[in-house]
mmCIF file of C-alpha atoms in Angstrom:
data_model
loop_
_atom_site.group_PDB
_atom_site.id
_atom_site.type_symbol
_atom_site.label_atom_id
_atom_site.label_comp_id
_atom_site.label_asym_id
_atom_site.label_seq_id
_atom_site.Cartn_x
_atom_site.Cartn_y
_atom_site.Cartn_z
ATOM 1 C CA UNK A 1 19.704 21.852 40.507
ATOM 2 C CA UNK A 2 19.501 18.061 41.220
ATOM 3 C CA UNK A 3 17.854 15.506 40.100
ATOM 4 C CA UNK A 4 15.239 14.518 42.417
ATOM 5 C CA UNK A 5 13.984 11.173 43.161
ATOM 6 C CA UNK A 6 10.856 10.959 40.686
ATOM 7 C CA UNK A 7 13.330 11.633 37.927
ATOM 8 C CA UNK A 8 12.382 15.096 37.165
ATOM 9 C CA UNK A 9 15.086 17.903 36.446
ATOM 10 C CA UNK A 10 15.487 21.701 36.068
ATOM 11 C CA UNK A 11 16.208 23.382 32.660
ATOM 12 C CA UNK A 12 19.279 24.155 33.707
ATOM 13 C CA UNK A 13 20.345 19.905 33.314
ATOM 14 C CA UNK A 14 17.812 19.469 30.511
ATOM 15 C CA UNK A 15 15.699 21.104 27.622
ATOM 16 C CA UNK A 16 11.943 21.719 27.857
ATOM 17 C CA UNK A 17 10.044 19.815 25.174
ATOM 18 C CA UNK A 18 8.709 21.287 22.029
ATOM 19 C CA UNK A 19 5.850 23.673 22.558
ATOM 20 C CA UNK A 20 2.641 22.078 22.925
ATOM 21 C CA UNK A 21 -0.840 22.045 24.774
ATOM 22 C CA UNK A 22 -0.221 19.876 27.689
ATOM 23 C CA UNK A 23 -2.956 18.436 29.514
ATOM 24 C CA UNK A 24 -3.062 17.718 32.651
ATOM 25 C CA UNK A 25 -5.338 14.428 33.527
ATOM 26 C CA UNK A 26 -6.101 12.689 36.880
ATOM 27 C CA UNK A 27 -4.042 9.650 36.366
ATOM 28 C CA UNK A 28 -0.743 12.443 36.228
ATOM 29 C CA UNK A 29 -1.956 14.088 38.895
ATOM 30 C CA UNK A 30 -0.165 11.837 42.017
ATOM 31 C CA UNK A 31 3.368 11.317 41.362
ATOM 32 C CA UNK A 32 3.284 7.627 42.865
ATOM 33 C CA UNK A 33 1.106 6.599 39.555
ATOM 34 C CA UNK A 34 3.286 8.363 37.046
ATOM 35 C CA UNK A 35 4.227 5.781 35.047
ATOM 36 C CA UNK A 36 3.173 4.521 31.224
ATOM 37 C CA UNK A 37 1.109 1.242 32.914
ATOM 38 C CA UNK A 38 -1.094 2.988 34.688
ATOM 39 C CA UNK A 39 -1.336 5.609 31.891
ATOM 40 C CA UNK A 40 -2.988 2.468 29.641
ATOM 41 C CA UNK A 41 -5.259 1.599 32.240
ATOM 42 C CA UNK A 42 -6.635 4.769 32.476
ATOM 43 C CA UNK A 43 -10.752 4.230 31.986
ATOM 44 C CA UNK A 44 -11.244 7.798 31.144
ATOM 45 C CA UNK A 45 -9.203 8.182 27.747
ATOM 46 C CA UNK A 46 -11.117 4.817 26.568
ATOM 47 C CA UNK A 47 -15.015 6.435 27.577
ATOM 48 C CA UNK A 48 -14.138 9.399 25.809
ATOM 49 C CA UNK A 49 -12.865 7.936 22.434
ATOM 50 C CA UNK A 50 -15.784 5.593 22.555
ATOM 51 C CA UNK A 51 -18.393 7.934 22.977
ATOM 52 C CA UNK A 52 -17.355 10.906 20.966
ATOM 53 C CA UNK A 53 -18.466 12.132 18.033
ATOM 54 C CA UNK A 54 -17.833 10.720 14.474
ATOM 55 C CA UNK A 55 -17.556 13.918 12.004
ATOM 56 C CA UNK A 56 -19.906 14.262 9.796
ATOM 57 C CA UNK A 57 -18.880 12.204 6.566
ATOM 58 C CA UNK A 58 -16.491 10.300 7.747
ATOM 59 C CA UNK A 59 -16.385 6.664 8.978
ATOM 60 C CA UNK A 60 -14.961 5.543 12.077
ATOM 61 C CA UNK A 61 -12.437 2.251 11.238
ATOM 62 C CA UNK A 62 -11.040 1.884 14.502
ATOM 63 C CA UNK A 63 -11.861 3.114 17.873
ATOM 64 C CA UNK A 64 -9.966 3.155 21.714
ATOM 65 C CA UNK A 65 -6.850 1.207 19.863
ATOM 66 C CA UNK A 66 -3.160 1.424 22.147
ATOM 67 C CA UNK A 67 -1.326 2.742 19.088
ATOM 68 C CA UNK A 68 -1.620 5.302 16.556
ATOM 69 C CA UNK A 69 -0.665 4.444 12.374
ATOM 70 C CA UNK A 70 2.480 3.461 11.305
ATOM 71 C CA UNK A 71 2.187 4.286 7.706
ATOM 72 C CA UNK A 72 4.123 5.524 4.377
ATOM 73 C CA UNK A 73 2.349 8.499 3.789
ATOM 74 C CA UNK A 74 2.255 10.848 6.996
ATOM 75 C CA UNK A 75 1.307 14.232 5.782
ATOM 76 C CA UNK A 76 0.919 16.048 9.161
ATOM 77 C CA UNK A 77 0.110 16.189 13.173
ATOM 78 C CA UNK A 78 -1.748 19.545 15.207
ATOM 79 C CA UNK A 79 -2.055 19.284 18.803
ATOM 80 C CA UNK A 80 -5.372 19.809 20.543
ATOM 81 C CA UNK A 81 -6.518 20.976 23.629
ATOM 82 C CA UNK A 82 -9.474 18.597 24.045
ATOM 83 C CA UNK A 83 -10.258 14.934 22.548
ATOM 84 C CA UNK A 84 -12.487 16.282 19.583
ATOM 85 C CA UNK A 85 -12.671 14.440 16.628
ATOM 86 C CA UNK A 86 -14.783 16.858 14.834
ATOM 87 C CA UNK A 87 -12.194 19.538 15.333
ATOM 88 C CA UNK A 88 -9.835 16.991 13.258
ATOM 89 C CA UNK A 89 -12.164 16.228 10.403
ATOM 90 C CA UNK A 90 -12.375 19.941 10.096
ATOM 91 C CA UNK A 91 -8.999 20.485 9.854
ATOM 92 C CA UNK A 92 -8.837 17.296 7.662
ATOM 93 C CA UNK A 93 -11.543 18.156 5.365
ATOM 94 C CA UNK A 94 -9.987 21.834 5.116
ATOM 95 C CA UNK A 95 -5.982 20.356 3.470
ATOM 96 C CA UNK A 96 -6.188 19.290 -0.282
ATOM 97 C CA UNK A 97 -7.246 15.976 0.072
ATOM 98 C CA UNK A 98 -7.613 14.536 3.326
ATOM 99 C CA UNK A 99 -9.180 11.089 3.534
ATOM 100 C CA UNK A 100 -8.293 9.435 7.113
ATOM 101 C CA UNK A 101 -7.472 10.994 10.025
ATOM 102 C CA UNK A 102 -6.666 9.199 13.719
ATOM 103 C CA UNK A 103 -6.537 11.045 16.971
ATOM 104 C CA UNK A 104 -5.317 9.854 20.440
ATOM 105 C CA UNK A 105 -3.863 10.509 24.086
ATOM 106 C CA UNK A 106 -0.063 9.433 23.389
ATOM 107 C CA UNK A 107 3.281 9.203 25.328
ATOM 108 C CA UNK A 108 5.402 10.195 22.691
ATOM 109 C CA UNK A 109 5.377 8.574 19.567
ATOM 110 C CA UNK A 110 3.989 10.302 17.344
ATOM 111 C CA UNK A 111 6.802 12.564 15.322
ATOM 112 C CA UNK A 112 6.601 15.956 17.388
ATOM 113 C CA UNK A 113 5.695 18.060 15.122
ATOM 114 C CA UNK A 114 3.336 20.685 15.344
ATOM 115 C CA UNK A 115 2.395 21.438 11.872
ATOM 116 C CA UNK A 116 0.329 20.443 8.949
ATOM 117 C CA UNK A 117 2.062 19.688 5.429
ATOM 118 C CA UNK A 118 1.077 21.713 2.064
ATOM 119 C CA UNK A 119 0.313 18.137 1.038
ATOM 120 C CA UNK A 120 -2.731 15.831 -0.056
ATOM 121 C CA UNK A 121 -4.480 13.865 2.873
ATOM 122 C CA UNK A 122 -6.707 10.887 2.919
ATOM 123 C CA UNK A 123 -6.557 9.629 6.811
ATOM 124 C CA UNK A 124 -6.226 11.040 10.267
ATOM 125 C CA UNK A 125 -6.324 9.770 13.336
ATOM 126 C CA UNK A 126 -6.463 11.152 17.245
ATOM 127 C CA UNK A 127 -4.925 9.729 20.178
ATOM 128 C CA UNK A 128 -3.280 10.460 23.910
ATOM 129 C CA UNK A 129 0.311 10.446 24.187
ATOM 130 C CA UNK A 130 2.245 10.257 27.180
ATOM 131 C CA UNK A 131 5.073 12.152 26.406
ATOM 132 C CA UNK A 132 7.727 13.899 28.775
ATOM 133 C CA UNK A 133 7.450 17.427 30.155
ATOM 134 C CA UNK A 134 11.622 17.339 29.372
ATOM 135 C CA UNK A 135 13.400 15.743 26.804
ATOM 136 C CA UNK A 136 14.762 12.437 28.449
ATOM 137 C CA UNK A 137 18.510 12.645 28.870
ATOM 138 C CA UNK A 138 20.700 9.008 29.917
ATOM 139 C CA UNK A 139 22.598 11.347 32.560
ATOM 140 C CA UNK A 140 20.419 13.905 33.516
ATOM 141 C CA UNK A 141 16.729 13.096 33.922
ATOM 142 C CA UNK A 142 16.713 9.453 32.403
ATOM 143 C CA UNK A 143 12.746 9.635 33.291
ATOM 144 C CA UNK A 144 11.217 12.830 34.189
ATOM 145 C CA UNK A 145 7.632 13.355 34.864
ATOM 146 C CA UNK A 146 4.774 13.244 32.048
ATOM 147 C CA UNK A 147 2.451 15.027 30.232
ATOM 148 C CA UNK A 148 -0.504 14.294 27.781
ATOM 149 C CA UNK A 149 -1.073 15.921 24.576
ATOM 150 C CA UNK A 150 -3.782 15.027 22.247
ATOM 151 C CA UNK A 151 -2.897 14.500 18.890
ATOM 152 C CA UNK A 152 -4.837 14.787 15.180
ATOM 153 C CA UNK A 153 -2.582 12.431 13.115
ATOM 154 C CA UNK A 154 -3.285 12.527 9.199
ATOM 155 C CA UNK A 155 -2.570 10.544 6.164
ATOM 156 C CA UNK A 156 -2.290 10.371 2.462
ATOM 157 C CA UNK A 157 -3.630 6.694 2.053
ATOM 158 C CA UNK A 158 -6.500 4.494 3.788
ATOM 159 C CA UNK A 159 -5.582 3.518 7.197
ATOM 160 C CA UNK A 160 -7.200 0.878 9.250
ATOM 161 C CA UNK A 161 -6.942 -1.210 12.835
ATOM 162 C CA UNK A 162 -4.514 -3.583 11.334
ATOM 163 C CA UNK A 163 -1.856 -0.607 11.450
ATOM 164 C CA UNK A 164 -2.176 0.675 14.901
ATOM 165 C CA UNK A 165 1.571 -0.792 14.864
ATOM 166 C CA UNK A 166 3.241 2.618 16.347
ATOM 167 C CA UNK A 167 2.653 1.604 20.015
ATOM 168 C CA UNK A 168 5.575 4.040 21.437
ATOM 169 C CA UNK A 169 9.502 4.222 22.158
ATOM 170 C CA UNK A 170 11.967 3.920 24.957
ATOM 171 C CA UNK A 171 13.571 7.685 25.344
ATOM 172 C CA UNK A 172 16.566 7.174 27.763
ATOM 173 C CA UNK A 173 14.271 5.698 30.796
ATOM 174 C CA UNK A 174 11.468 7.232 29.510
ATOM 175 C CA UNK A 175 8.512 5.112 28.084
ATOM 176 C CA UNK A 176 5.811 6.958 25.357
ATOM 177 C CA UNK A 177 2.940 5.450 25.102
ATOM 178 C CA UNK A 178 -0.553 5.879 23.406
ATOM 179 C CA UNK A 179 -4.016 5.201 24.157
ATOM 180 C CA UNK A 180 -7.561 5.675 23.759
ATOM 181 C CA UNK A 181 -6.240 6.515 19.709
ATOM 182 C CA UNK A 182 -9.617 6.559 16.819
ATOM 183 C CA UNK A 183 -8.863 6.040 13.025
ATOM 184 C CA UNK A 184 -11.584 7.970 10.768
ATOM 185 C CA UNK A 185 -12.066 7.951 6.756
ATOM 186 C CA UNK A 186 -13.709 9.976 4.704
ATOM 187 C CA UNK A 187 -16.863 8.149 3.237
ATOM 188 C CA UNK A 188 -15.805 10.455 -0.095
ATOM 189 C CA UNK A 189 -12.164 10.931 -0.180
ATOM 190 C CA UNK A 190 -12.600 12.265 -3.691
ATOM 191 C CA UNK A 191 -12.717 15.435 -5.628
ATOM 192 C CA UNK A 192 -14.755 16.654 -8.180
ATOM 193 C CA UNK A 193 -13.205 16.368 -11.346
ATOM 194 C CA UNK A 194 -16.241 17.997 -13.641
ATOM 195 C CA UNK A 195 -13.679 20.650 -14.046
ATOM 196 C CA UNK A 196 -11.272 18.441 -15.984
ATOM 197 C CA UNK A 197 -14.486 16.447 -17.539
ATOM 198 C CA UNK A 198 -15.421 13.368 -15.333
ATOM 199 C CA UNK A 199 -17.972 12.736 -13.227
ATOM 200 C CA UNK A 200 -17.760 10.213 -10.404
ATOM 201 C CA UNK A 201 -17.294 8.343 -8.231
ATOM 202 C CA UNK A 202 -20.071 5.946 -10.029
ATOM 203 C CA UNK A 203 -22.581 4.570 -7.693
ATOM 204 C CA UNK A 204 -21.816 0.821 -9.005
ATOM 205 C CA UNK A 205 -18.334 0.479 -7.879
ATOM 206 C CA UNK A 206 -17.388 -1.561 -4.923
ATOM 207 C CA UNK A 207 -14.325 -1.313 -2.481
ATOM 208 C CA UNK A 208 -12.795 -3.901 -3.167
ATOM 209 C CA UNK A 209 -13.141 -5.019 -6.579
ATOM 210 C CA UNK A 210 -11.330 -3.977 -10.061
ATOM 211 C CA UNK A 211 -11.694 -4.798 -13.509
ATOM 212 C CA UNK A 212 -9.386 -7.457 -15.062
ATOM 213 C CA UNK A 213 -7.844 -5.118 -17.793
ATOM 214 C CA UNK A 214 -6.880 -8.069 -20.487
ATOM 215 C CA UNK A 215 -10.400 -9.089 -20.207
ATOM 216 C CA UNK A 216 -12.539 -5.780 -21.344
ATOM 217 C CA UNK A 217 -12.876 -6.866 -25.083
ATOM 218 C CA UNK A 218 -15.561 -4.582 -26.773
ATOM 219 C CA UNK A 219 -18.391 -7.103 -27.101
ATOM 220 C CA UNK A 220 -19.075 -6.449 -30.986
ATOM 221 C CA UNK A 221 -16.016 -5.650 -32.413
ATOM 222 C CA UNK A 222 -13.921 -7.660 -30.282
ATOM 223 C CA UNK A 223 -10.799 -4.897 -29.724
ATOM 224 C CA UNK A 224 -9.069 -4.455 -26.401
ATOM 225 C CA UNK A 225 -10.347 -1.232 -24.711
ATOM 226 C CA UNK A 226 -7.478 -1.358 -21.900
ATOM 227 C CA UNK A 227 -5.443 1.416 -23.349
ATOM 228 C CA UNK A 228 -3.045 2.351 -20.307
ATOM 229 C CA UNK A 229 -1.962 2.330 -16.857
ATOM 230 C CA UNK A 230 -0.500 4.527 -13.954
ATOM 231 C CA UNK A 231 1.289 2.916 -10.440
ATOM 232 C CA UNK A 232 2.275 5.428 -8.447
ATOM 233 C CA UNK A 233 4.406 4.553 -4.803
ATOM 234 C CA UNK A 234 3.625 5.447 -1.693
ATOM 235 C CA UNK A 235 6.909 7.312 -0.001
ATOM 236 C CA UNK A 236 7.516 9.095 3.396
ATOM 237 C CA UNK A 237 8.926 12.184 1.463
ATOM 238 C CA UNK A 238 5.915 15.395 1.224
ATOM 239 C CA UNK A 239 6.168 15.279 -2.608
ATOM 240 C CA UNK A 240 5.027 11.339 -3.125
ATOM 241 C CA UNK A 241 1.912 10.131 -4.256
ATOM 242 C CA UNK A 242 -1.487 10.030 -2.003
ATOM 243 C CA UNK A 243 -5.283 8.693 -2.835
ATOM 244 C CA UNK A 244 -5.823 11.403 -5.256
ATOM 245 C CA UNK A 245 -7.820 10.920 -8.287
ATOM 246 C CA UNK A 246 -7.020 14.065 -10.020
ATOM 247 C CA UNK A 247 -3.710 12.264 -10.664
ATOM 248 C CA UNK A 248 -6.013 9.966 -12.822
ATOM 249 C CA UNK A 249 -7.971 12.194 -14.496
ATOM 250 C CA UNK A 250 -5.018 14.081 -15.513
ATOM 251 C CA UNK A 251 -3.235 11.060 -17.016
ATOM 252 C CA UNK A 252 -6.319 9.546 -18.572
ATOM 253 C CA UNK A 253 -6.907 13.516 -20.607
ATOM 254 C CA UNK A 254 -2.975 13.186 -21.235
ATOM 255 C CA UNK A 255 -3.514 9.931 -22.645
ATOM 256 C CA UNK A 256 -6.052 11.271 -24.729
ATOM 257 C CA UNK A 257 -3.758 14.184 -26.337
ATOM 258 C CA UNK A 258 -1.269 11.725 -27.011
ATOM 259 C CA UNK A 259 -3.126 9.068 -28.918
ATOM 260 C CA UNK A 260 -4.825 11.768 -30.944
ATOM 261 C CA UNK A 261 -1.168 12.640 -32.461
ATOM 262 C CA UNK A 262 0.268 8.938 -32.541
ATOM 263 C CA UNK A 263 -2.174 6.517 -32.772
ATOM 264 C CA UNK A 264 -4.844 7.746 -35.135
ATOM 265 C CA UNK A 265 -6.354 5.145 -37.330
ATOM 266 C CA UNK A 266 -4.694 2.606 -35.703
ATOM 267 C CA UNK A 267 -6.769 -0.470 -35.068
ATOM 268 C CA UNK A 268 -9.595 -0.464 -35.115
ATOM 269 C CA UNK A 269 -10.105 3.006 -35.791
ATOM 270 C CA UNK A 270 -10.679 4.956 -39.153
ATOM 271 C CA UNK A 271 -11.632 8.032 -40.776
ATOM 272 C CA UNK A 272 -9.217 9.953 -38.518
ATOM 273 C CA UNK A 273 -10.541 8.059 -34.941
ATOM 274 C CA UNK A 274 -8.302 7.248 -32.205
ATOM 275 C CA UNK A 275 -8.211 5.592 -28.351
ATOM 276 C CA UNK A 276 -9.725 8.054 -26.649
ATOM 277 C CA UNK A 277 -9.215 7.575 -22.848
ATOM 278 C CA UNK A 278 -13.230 7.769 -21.852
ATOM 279 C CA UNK A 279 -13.239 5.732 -18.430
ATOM 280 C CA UNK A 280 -10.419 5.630 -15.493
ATOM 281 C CA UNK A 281 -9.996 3.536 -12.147
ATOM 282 C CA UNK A 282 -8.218 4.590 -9.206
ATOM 283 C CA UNK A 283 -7.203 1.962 -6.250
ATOM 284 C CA UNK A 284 -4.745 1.315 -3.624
ATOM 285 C CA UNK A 285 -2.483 -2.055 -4.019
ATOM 286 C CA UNK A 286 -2.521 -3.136 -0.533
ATOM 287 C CA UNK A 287 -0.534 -6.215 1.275
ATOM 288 C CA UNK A 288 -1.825 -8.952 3.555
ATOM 289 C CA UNK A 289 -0.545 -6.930 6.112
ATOM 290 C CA UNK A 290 -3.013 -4.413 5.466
ATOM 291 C CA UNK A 291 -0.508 -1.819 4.358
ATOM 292 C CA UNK A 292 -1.503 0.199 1.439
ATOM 293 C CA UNK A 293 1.443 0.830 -0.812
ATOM 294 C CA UNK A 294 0.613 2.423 -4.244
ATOM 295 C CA UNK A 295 -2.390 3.829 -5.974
ATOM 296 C CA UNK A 296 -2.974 2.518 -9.583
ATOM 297 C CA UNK A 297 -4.873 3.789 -12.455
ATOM 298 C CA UNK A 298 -6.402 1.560 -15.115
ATOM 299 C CA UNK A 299 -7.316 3.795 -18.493
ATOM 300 C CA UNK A 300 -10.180 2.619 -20.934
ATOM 301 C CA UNK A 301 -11.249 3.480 -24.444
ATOM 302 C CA UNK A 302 -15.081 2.160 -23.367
ATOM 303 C CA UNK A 303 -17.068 2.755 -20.198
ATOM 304 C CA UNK A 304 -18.024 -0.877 -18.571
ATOM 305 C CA UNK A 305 -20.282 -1.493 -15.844
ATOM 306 C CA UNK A 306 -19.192 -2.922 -12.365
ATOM 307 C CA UNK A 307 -20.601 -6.051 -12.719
ATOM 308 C CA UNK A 308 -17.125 -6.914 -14.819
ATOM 309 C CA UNK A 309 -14.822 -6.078 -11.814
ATOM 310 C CA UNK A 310 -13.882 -9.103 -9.671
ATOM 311 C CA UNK A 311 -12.042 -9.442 -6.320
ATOM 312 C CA UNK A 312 -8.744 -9.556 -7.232
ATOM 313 C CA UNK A 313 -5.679 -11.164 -5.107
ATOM 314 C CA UNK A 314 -2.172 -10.830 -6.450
ATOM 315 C CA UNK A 315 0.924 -11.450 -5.760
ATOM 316 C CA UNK A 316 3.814 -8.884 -6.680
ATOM 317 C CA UNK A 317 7.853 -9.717 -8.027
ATOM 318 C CA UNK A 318 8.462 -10.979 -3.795
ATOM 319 C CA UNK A 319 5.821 -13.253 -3.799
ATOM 320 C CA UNK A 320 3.636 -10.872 -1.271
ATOM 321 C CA UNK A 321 -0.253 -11.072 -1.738
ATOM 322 C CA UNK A 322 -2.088 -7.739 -2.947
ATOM 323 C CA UNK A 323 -5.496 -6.738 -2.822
ATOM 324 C CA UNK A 324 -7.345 -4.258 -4.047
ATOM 325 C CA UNK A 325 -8.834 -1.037 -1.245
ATOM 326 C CA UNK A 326 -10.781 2.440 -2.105
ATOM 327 C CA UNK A 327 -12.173 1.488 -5.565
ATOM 328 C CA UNK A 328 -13.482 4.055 -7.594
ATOM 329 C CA UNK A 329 -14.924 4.386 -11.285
ATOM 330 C CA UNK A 330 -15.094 7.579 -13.160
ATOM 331 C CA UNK A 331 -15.946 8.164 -16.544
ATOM 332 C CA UNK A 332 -16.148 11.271 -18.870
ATOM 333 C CA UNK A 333 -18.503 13.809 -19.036
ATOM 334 C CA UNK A 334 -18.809 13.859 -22.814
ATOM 335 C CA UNK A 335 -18.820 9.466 -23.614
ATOM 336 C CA UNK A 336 -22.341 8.935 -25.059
ATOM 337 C CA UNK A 337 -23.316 5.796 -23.994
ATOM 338 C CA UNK A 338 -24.161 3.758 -21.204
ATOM 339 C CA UNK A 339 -21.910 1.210 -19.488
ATOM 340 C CA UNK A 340 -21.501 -2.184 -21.545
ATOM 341 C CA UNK A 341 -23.005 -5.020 -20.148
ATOM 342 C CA UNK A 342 -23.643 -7.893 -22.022
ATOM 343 C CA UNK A 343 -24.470 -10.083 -19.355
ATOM 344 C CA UNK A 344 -27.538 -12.325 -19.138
ATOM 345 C CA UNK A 345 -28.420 -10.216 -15.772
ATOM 346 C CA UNK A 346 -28.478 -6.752 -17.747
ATOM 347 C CA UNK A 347 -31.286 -5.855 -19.217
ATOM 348 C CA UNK A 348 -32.490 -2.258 -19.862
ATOM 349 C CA UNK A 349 -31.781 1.255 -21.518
ATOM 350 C CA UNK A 350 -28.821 1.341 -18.696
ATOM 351 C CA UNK A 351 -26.818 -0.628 -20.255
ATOM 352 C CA UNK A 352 -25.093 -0.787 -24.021
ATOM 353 C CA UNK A 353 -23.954 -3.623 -25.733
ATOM 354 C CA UNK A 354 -21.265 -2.187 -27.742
ATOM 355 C CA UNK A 355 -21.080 -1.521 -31.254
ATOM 356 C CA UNK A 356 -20.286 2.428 -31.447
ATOM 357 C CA UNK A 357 -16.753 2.550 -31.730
ATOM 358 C CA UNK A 358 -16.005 3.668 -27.890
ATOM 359 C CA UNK A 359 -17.993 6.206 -28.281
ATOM 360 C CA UNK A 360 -17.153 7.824 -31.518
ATOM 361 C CA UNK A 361 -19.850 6.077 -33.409
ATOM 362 C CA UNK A 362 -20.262 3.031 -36.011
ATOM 363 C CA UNK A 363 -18.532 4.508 -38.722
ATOM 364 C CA UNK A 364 -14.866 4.996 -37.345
ATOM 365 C CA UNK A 365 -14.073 1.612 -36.728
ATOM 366 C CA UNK A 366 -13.820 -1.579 -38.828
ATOM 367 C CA UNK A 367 -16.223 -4.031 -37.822
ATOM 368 C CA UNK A 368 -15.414 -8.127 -37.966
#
């Protein structure tokens, strides 16, 4: 068959896309206003991804945005048949660790894929996509007719409005675009790690704030309790790094085993004491671009209250800025005391001023 004049083609000149759940709307309906401007000015995708529902536990971070994520750490897409967040969270909240999901009405560029990775997830998002009901050929059909599918997007890392950056793509003729797209986050994108003896996340951490590692000096007898760190990179590949703080808790009992065979009695410890790794951190590095690129770890020999972290801004080897995103505290299960805090503001049985050996007690440590 021949190409006719609104670009479309039979399967005999060119391939049906992927299987998906195409829906029909009312701005596809007419021929005449088949085209990706009048697909972004369509009223009804924008109502309905500002007035649906926000799952429970999660927290909407962007809402009726022209462009879905581009980020590192992609860890799936399923097609819908209807613009329903809370079908999305479900799914979300149902993978290993899902903390941010976005969904949206796109024209083709999200990766077509219809399938959810055996991965950890922190994000999703949902959009529209305007996407072609053949795959565009230069020859062929250079633009044939469109579709919509609805899309849950999700992630392995925080995302937010500053990286609704994937906007579409030019297929042969054809334009994909996206619209109407809502980021969500989990309010608790953590796991509970009481089987491998923390508890957390503490209610006194904030977002955006992190301890200054060189400064934690045990207020009595004045040793360093930063005993380690972990920086993992964010990576396109299935088998990188997401927000997961098991990855911490793992590292800070490892940590534990090791110093108990190669750092016993070392200072200040005695009478067969060692670092024990009692308190961990867990935090996304993220650029002034708003692109989250690692998660880090900070290890500690002494549990310290909140009121020590700081907003942080750094700068890495090129000079970019970093900040600090998704800070959490968690501390073990078995540490005796409270939090130090030696500040003038702390004042009560909730805090500790030091003094028992990180835990272990007054008599395995020297004292100055």
């Amino acid at each position: 068959m021949a190409v006719d004049s609104s670009g479309g083609i039979s399967a005999y000149k060119c391939s049906l896309q992927s299987s998906a759940h195409w829906i029909r709307t009312s701005a596809q309906l007419q021929q005449s206003i088949d085209t990706p401007e009048e697909f972004l000015n369509f009223t009804e995708f924008y109502t309905t991804a500002r007035i649906a529902t926000v799952p429970l536990g999660y927290n909407l971070v962007g809402q009726a945005l022209n462009g879905s994520v581009y980020g590192q750490v992609f860890r799936g897409v399923q097609l819908l048949t209807s613009y329903d967040p809370v079908s999305c969270a479900g799914i979300c909240s149902g993978m290993t660790f899902c903390t941010s999901f976005n969904i949206c009405e796109p024209n083709d560029n999200i990766p077509r894929r219809g399938c959810l990775r055996e991965a950890v997830a922190d994000a999703c998002s949902a959009d529209y996509e305007r996407d072609p009901v053949l795959n565009p050929d230069p020859v062929n059909c250079p633009n044939p007719n469109s579709t919509t599918n609805i899309k849950c997007v999700f992630w392995g890392s925080s995302i937010s409005e500053e990286l609704a950056l994937n906007d579409g793509e030019i297929r042969s003729s054809f334009r994909v675009v996206i619209a109407g797209s809502n980021y969500y986050i989990k309010q608790d994108a953590l796991n509970n790690l009481t089987d491998l003896g923390f508890y957390g996340p503490r209610g006194d951490g904030q977002s955006n704030t992190i301890f200054s590692a060189d400064d934690l000096i045990e207020p009595t007898d004045k040793y360093p309790t930063f005993i380690g760190g972990y920086r993992g990179f964010y990576a396109r590949r299935p088998e990188g790094p997401s927000y997961d703080p098991t990855i911490c808790a793992k590292k800070c009992n490892k940590l534990t085993i090791h110093n108990s065979v190669n750092k016993v009695n070392s200072t200040p410890y005695i009478n067969g004491a060692y670092p024990k790794c009692n308190m961990f951190t867990i935090f996304e590095d993220v650029q002034t671009d708003a692109v989250p690129f690692s998660i880090v770890c900070f290890f500690f020999s002494t549990s310290w209250d909140s009121k020590y972290a700081t907003t942080v801004v750094g700068s890495d080897r090129k000079g970019r800025k970093l900040t600090a995103n998704l800070v959490k505290i968690y501390q073990r299960l078995d540490y005796p005391d409270p939090p130090i805090c030696v500040l003038d503001s702390c004042d009560g049985a909730q805090y500790y001023s030091g003094g028992n050996c990180s835990g272990w007690g007054r008599n395995y440590c020297r004292h100055p």
